mmCIF file of C-alpha atoms in Angstrom:
data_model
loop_
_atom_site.group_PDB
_atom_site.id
_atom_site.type_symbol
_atom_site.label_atom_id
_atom_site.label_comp_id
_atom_site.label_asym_id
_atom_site.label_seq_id
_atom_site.Cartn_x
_atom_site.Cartn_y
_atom_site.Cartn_z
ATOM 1 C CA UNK A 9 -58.881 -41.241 70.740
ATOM 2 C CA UNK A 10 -60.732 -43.366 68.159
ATOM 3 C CA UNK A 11 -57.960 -45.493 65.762
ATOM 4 C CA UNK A 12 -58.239 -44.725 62.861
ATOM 5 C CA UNK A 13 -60.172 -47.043 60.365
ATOM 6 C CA UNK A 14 -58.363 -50.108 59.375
ATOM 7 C CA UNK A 15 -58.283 -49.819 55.575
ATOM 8 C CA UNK A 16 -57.936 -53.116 54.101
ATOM 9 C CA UNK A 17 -58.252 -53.678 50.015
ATOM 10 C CA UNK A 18 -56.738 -55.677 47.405
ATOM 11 C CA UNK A 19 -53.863 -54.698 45.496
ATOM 12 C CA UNK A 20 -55.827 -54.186 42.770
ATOM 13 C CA UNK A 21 -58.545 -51.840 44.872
ATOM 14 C CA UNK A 22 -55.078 -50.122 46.008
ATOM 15 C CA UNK A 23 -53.735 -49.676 42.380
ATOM 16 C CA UNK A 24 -57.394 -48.399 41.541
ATOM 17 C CA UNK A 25 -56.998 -46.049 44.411
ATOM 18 C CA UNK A 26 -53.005 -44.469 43.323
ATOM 19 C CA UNK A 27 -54.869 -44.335 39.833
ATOM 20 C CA UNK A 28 -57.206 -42.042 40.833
ATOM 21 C CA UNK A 29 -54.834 -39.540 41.661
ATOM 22 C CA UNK A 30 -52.811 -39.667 38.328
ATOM 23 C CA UNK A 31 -51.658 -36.400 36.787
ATOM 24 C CA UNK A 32 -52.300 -36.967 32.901
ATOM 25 C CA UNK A 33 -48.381 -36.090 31.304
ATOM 26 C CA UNK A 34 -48.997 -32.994 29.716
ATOM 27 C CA UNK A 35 -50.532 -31.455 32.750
ATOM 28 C CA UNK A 36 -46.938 -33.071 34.527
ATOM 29 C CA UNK A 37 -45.047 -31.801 31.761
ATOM 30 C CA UNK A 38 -46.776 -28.402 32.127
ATOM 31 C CA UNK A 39 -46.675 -27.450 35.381
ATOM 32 C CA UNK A 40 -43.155 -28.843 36.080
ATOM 33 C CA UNK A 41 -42.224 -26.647 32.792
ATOM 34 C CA UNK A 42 -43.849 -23.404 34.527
ATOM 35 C CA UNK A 43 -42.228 -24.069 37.621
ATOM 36 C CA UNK A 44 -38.802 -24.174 35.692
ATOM 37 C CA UNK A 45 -39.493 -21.325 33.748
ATOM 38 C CA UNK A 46 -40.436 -19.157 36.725
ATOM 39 C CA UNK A 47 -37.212 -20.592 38.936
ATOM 40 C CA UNK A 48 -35.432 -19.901 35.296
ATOM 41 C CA UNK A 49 -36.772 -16.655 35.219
ATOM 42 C CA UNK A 50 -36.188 -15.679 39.049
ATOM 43 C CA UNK A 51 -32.674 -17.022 38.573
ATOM 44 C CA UNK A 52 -31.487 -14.872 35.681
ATOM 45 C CA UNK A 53 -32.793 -11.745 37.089
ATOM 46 C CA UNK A 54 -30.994 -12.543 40.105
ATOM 47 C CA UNK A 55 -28.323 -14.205 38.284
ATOM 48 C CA UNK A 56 -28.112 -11.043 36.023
ATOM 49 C CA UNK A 57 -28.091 -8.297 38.946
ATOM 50 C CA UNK A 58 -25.553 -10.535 41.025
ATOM 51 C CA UNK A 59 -23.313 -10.673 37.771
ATOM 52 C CA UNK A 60 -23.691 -6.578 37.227
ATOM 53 C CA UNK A 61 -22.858 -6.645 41.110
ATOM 54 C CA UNK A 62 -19.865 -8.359 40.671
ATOM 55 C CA UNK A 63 -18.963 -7.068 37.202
ATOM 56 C CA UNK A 64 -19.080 -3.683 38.556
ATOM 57 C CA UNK A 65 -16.532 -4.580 41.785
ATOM 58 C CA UNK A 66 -14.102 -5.699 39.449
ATOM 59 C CA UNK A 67 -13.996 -2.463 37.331
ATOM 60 C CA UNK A 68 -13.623 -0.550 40.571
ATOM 61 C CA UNK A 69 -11.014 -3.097 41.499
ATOM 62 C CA UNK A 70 -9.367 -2.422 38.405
ATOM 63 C CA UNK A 71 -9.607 1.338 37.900
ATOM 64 C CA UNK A 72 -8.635 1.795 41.892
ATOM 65 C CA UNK A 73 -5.494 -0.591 41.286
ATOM 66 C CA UNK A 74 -4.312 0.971 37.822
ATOM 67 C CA UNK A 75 -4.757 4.466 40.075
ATOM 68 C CA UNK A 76 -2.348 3.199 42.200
ATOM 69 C CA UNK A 77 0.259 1.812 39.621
ATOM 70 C CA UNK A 78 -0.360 5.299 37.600
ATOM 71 C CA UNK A 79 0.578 6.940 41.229
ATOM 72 C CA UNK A 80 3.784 5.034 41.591
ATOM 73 C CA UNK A 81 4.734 5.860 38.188
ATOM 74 C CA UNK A 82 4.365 9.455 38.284
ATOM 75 C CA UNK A 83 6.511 8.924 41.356
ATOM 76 C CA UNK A 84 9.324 7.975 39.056
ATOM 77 C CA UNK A 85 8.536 10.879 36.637
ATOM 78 C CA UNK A 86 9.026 13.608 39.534
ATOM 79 C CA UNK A 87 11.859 11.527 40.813
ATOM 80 C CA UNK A 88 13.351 11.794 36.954
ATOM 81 C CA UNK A 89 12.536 15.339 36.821
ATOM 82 C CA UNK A 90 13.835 16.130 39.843
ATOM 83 C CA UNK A 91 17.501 15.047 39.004
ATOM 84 C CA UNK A 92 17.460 17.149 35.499
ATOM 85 C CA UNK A 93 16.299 19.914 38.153
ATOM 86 C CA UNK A 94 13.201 20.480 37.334
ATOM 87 C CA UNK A 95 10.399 20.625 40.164
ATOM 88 C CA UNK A 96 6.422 19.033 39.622
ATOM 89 C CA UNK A 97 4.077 21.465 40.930
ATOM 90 C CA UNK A 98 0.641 19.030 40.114
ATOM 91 C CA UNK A 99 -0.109 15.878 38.832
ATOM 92 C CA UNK A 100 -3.591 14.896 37.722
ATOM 93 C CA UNK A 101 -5.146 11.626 36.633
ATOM 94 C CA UNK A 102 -7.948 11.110 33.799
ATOM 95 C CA UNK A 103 -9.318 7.423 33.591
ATOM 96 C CA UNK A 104 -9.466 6.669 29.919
ATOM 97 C CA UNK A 105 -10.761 3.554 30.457
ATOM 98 C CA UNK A 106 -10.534 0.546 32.789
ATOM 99 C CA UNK A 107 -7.369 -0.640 31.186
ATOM 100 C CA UNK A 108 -6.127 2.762 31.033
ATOM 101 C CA UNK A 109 -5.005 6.319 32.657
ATOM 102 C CA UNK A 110 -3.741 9.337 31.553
ATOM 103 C CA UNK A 111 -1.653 12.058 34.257
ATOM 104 C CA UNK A 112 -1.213 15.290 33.381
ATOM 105 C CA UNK A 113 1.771 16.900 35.405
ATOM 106 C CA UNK A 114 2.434 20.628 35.683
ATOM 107 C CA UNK A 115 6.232 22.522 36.349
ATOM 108 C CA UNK A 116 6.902 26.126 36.345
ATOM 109 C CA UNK A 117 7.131 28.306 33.118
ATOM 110 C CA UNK A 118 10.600 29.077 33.785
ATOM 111 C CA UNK A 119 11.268 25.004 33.933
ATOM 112 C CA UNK A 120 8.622 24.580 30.580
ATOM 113 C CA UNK A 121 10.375 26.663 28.390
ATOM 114 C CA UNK A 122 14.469 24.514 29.351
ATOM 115 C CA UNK A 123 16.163 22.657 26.744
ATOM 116 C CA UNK A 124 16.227 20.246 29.065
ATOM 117 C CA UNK A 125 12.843 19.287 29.795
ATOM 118 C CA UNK A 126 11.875 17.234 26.573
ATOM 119 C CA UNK A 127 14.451 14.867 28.435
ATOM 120 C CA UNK A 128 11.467 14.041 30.141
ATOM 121 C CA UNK A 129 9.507 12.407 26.704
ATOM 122 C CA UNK A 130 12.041 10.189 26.069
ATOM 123 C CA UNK A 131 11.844 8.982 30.214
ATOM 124 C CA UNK A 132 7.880 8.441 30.128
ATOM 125 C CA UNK A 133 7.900 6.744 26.781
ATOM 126 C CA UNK A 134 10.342 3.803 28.383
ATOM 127 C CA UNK A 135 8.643 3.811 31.240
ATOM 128 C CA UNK A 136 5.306 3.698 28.991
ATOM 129 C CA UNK A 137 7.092 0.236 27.528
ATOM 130 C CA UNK A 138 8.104 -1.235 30.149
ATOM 131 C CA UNK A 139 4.840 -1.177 32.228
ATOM 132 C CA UNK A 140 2.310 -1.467 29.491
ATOM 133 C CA UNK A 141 0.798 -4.487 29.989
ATOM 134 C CA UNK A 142 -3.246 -5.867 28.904
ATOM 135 C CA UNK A 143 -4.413 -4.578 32.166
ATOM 136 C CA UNK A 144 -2.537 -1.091 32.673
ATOM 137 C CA UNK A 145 -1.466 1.655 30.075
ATOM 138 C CA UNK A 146 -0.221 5.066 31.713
ATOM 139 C CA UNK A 147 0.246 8.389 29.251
ATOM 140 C CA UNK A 148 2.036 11.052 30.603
ATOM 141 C CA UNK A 149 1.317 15.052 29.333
ATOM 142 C CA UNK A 150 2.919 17.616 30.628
ATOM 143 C CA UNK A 151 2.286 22.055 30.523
ATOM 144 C CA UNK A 152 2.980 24.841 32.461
ATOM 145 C CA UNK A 153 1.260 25.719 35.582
ATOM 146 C CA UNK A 154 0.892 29.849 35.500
ATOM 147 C CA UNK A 155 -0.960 31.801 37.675
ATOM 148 C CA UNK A 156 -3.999 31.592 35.329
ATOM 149 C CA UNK A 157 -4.098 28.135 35.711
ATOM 150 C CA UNK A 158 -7.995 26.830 36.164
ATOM 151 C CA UNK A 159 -8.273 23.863 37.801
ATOM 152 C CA UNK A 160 -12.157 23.321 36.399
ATOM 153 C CA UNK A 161 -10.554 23.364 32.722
ATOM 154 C CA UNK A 162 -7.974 20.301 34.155
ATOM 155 C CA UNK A 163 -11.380 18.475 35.811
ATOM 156 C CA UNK A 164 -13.491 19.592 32.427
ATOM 157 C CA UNK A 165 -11.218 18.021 30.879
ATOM 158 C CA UNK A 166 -11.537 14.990 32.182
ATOM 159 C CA UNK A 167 -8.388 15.118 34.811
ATOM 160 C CA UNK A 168 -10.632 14.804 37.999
ATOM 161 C CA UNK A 169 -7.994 13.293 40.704
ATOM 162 C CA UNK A 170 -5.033 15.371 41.835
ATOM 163 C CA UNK A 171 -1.902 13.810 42.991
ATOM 164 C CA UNK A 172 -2.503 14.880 46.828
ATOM 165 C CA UNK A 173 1.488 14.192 47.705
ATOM 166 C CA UNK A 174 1.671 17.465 45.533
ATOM 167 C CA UNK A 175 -1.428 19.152 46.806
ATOM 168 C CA UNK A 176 -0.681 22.010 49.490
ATOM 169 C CA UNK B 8 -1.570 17.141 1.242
ATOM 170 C CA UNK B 9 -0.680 20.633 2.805
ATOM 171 C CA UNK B 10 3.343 20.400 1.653
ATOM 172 C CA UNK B 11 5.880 22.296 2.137
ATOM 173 C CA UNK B 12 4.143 25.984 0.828
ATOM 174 C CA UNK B 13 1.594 25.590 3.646
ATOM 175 C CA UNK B 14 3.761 25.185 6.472
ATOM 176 C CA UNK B 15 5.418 28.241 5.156
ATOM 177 C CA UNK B 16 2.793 29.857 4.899
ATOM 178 C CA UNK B 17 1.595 29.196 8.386
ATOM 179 C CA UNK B 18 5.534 29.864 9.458
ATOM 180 C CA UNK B 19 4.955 33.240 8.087
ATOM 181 C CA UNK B 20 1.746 33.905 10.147
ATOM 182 C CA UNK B 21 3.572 32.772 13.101
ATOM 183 C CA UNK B 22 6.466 35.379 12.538
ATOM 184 C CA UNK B 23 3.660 37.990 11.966
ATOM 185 C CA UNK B 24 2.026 37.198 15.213
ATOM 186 C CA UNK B 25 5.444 36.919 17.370
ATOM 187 C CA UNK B 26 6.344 40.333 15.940
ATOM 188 C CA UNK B 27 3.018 41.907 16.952
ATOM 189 C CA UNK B 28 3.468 41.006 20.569
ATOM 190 C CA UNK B 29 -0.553 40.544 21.374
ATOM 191 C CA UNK B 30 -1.146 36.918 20.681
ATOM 192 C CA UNK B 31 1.288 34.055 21.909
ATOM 193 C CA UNK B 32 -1.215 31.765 22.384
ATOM 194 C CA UNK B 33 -2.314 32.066 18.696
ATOM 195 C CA UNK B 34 2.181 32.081 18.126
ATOM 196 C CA UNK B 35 1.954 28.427 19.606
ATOM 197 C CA UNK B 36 -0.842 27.469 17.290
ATOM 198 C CA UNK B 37 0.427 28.839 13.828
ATOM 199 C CA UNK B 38 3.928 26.972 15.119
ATOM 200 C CA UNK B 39 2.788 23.712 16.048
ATOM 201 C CA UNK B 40 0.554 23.836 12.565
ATOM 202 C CA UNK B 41 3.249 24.763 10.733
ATOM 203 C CA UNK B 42 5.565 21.915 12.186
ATOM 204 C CA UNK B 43 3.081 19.436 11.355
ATOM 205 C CA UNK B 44 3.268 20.203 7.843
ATOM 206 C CA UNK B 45 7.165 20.078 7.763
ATOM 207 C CA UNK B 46 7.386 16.981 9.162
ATOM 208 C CA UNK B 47 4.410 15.047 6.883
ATOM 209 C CA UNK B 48 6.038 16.569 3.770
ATOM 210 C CA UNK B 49 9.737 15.336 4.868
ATOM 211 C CA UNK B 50 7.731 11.463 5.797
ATOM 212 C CA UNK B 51 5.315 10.898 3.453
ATOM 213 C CA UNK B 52 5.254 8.755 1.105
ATOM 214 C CA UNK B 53 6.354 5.859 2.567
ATOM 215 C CA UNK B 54 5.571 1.902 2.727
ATOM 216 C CA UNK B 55 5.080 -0.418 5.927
ATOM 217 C CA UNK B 56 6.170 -4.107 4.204
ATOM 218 C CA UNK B 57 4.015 -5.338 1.368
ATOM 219 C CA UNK B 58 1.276 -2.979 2.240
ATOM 220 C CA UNK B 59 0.021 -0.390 -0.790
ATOM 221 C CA UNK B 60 2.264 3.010 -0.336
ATOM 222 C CA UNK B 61 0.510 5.782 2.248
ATOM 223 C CA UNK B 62 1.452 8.887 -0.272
ATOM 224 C CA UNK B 63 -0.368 11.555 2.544
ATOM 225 C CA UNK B 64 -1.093 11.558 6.252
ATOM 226 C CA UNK B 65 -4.499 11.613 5.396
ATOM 227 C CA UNK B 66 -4.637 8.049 3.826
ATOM 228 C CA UNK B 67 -2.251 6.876 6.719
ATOM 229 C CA UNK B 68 -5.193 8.130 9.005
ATOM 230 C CA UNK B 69 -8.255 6.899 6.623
ATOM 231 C CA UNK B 70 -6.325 3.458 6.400
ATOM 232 C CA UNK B 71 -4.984 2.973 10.122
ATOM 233 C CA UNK B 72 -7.972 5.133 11.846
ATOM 234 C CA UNK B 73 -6.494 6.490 15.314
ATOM 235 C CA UNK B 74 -6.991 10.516 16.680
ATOM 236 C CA UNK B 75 -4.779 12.340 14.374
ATOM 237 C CA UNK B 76 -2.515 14.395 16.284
ATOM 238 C CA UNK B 77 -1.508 11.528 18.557
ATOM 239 C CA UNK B 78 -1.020 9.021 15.475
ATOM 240 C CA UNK B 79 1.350 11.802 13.631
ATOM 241 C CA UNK B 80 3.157 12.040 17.305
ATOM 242 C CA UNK B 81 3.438 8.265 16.716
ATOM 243 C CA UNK B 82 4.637 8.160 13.280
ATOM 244 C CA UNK B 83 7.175 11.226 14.172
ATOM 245 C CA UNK B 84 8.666 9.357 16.940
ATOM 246 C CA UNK B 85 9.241 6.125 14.680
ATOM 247 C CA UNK B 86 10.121 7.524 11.408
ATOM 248 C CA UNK B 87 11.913 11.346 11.963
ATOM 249 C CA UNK B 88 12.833 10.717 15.989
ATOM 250 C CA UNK B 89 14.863 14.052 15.886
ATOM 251 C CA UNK B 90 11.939 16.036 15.603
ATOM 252 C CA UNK B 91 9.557 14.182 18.189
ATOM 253 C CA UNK B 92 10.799 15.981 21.351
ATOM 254 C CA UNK B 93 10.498 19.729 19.636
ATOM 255 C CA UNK B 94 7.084 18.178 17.928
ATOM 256 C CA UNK B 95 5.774 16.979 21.162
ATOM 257 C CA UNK B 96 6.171 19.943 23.252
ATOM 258 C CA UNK B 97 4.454 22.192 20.575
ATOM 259 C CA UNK B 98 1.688 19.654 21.100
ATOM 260 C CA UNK B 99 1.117 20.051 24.437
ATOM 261 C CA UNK B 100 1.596 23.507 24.771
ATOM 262 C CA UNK B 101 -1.017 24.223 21.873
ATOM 263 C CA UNK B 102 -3.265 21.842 23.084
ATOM 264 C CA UNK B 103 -2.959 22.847 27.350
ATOM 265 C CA UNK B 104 -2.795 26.379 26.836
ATOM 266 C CA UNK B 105 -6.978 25.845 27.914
ATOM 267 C CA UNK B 106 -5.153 24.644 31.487
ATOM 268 C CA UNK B 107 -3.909 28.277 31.838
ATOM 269 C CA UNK B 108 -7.177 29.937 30.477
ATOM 270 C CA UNK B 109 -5.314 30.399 27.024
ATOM 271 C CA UNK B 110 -3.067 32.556 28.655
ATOM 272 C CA UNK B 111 0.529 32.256 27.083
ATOM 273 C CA UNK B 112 3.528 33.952 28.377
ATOM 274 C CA UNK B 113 5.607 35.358 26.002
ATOM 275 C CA UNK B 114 8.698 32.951 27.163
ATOM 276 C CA UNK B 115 6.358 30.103 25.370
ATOM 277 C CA UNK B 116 5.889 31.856 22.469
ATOM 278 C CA UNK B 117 9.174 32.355 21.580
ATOM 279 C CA UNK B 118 10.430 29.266 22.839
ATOM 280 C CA UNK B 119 7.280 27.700 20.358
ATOM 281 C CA UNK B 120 8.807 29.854 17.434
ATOM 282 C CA UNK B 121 13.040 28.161 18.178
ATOM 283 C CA UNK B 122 11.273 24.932 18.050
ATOM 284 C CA UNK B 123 9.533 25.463 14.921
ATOM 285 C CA UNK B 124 12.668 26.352 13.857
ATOM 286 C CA UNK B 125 14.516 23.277 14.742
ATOM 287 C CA UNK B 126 11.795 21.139 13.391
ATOM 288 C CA UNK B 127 11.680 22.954 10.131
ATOM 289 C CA UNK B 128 15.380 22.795 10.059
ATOM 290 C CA UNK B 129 15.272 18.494 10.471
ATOM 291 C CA UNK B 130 13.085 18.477 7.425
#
C-alpha cells in the first residue's frame, strides 16, 4: 500500500487551509437554528402525545380508584340499611367527573314507601362529609325498583356500572 | 316568587289527581311542586353575613348559580332541616319515576301526598 503523501506546510499555509472551510455565522446560526427547531418541533409532538399518554392513565387511575372508594361506600350504605331492615336490590354508579361519582341504589316499594327509610339521608350525607375530599366526592340517590324498572333509562341516564355484589 | 297561593294551588291539583286514581306519577309531581313552594315561601328572605338580602329563590339561584333543585335541597337541609328528609324523597321519587318507566304505584302516591302534608305542615 502506497503511504499516504506527507503533507508538510507552514502554520500559516495550515491556517489558510482550516480557513477555507469556514462556515460564515449566519449560515452557523441558521442551520444550527433549523436543526433546533426541527428537534424542537419533533420533541413537542412527541412530548405532547407522551403527556396526553400519561395524562390520560392518570384519569383512568383516578376514575378506576374513586370506583372503588364509591364501591366501599355503598358497602356501608347497604350495611346501614340493612340494620333499619331494609334490603338493596341494585346499586349503580354514574361518573360525574374525575373527582366525582354518583350511585344510585334501588329497595323494594314496600321498603320505599317506610317512615323509616329517609333514615338513610341523614346516613349518606355524614358519610358524604366525612369522605369528601379534593380527589373523591360520592352522592348517593335512592328509588324504588318495580317490576317496570328499565335498566336502559338507569344507563341513559348516565348510571352505566352496576354494583355486581348485587347483580344475580 | 310562586308563595304560598301557588303551592296551594298545586296542593289542590295534587288532591284532584290522588282522588281520580289514574295518575300517581303526575300525584308525585304536583306534590313535590307544591312542597317546593312551601318551603321557599317559609325561607326566603333571608341574609348570609354582610351580603345584600336574597328576597326569592330565584335571586339565590341568579346570584349563587348551581342546578336548582339540588341547591333548594341544599338550602332546605341548612335552613328548615325538618323538612329535608320528606323534601328529599319527593325529589327522588319525582325525578326516578323514568327508572320505573313512569310507572308509580299507588303506595307512592299516597305516601307523596302524607309527605306533602308534613312539609306543608313545617311551614
Amino acid at each position: 500500500m502506497n503511504k499516504s503523501p506527507e503533507i508538510t506546510m507552514s502554520p500559516r499555509q495550515a491556517q489558510t487551509m482550516v480557513d477555507g472551510f469556514k462556515l460564515e455565522d449566519d449560515e452557523i446560526r441558521q442551520f444550527t437554528a433549523n436543526e433546533v427547531i426541527q428537534s424542537f418541533h419533533a420533541g413537542v409532538q412527541k412530548g405532547q402525545s407522551i403527556a396526553i399518554e400519561l395524562e390520560q392513565k392518570a384519569w383512568f387511575r383516578q376514575i378506576r380508584d374513586n370506583a372503588g372508594f364509591a364501591a366501599m361506600d355503598t358497602l356501608k350504605v347497604i350495611a346501614f340499611l340493612k340494620e333499619i331492615g331494609i334490603s338493596v336490590l341494585s346499586a349503580h354508579l354514574k361518573i360525574e367527573s374525575r373527582y366525582s361519582i354518583s350511585v344510585l341504589i334501588t329497595v323494594s316499594t314496600s321498603d320505599y314507601v317506610k317512615e323509616v327509610f329517609t333514615q338513610v339521608y341523614n346516613f349518606v350525607s355524614a358519610l358524604h362529609a366525612a369522605n369528601t375530599n379534593e380527589l373523591y366526592s360520592v352522592d348517593f340517590q335512592f328509588i324504588n325498583k318495580s317490576e317496570h324498572f328499565d335498566i336502559d333509562a338507569v344507563k341513559n341516564a348516565g348510571f352505566t356500572s352496576s354494583f355486581t355484589p348485587l347483580e344475580k | 316568587m310562586p308563595g304560598k297561593a301557588h303551592a296551594a294551588h298545586n296542593e289542590e291539583v295534587c288532591d284532584l289527581l290522588l282522588g281520580n286514581g289514574k295518575y300517581p306519577d303526575w300525584v308525585v309531581t304536583t306534590a313535590y311542586y307544591a312542597a317546593i313552594y312551601y318551603v321557599d315561601q317559609k325561607m326566603f328572605p333571608f341574609t348570609i353575613g354582610m351580603e345584600p338580602e336574597f328576597r326569592t329563590f330565584n335571586q339565590y339561584i341568579n346570584r349563587k348559580g348551581g342546578k336548582p333543585h339540588k341547591v333548594r335541597l341544599d338550602l332546605v337541609k341548612a335552613r328548615l332541616q325538618g323538612c329535608y328528609d320528606n323534601l328529599k324523597w319527593l325529589y327522588e321519587s319525582c325525578d326516578g319515576a323514568r327508572y320505573n318507566s313512569y310507572q308509580v304505584s299507588p303506595e307512592i302516591a299516597k305516601e307523596a301526598r302524607r309527605r306533602l302534608e308534613l312539609i306543608k305542615r313545617a311551614c
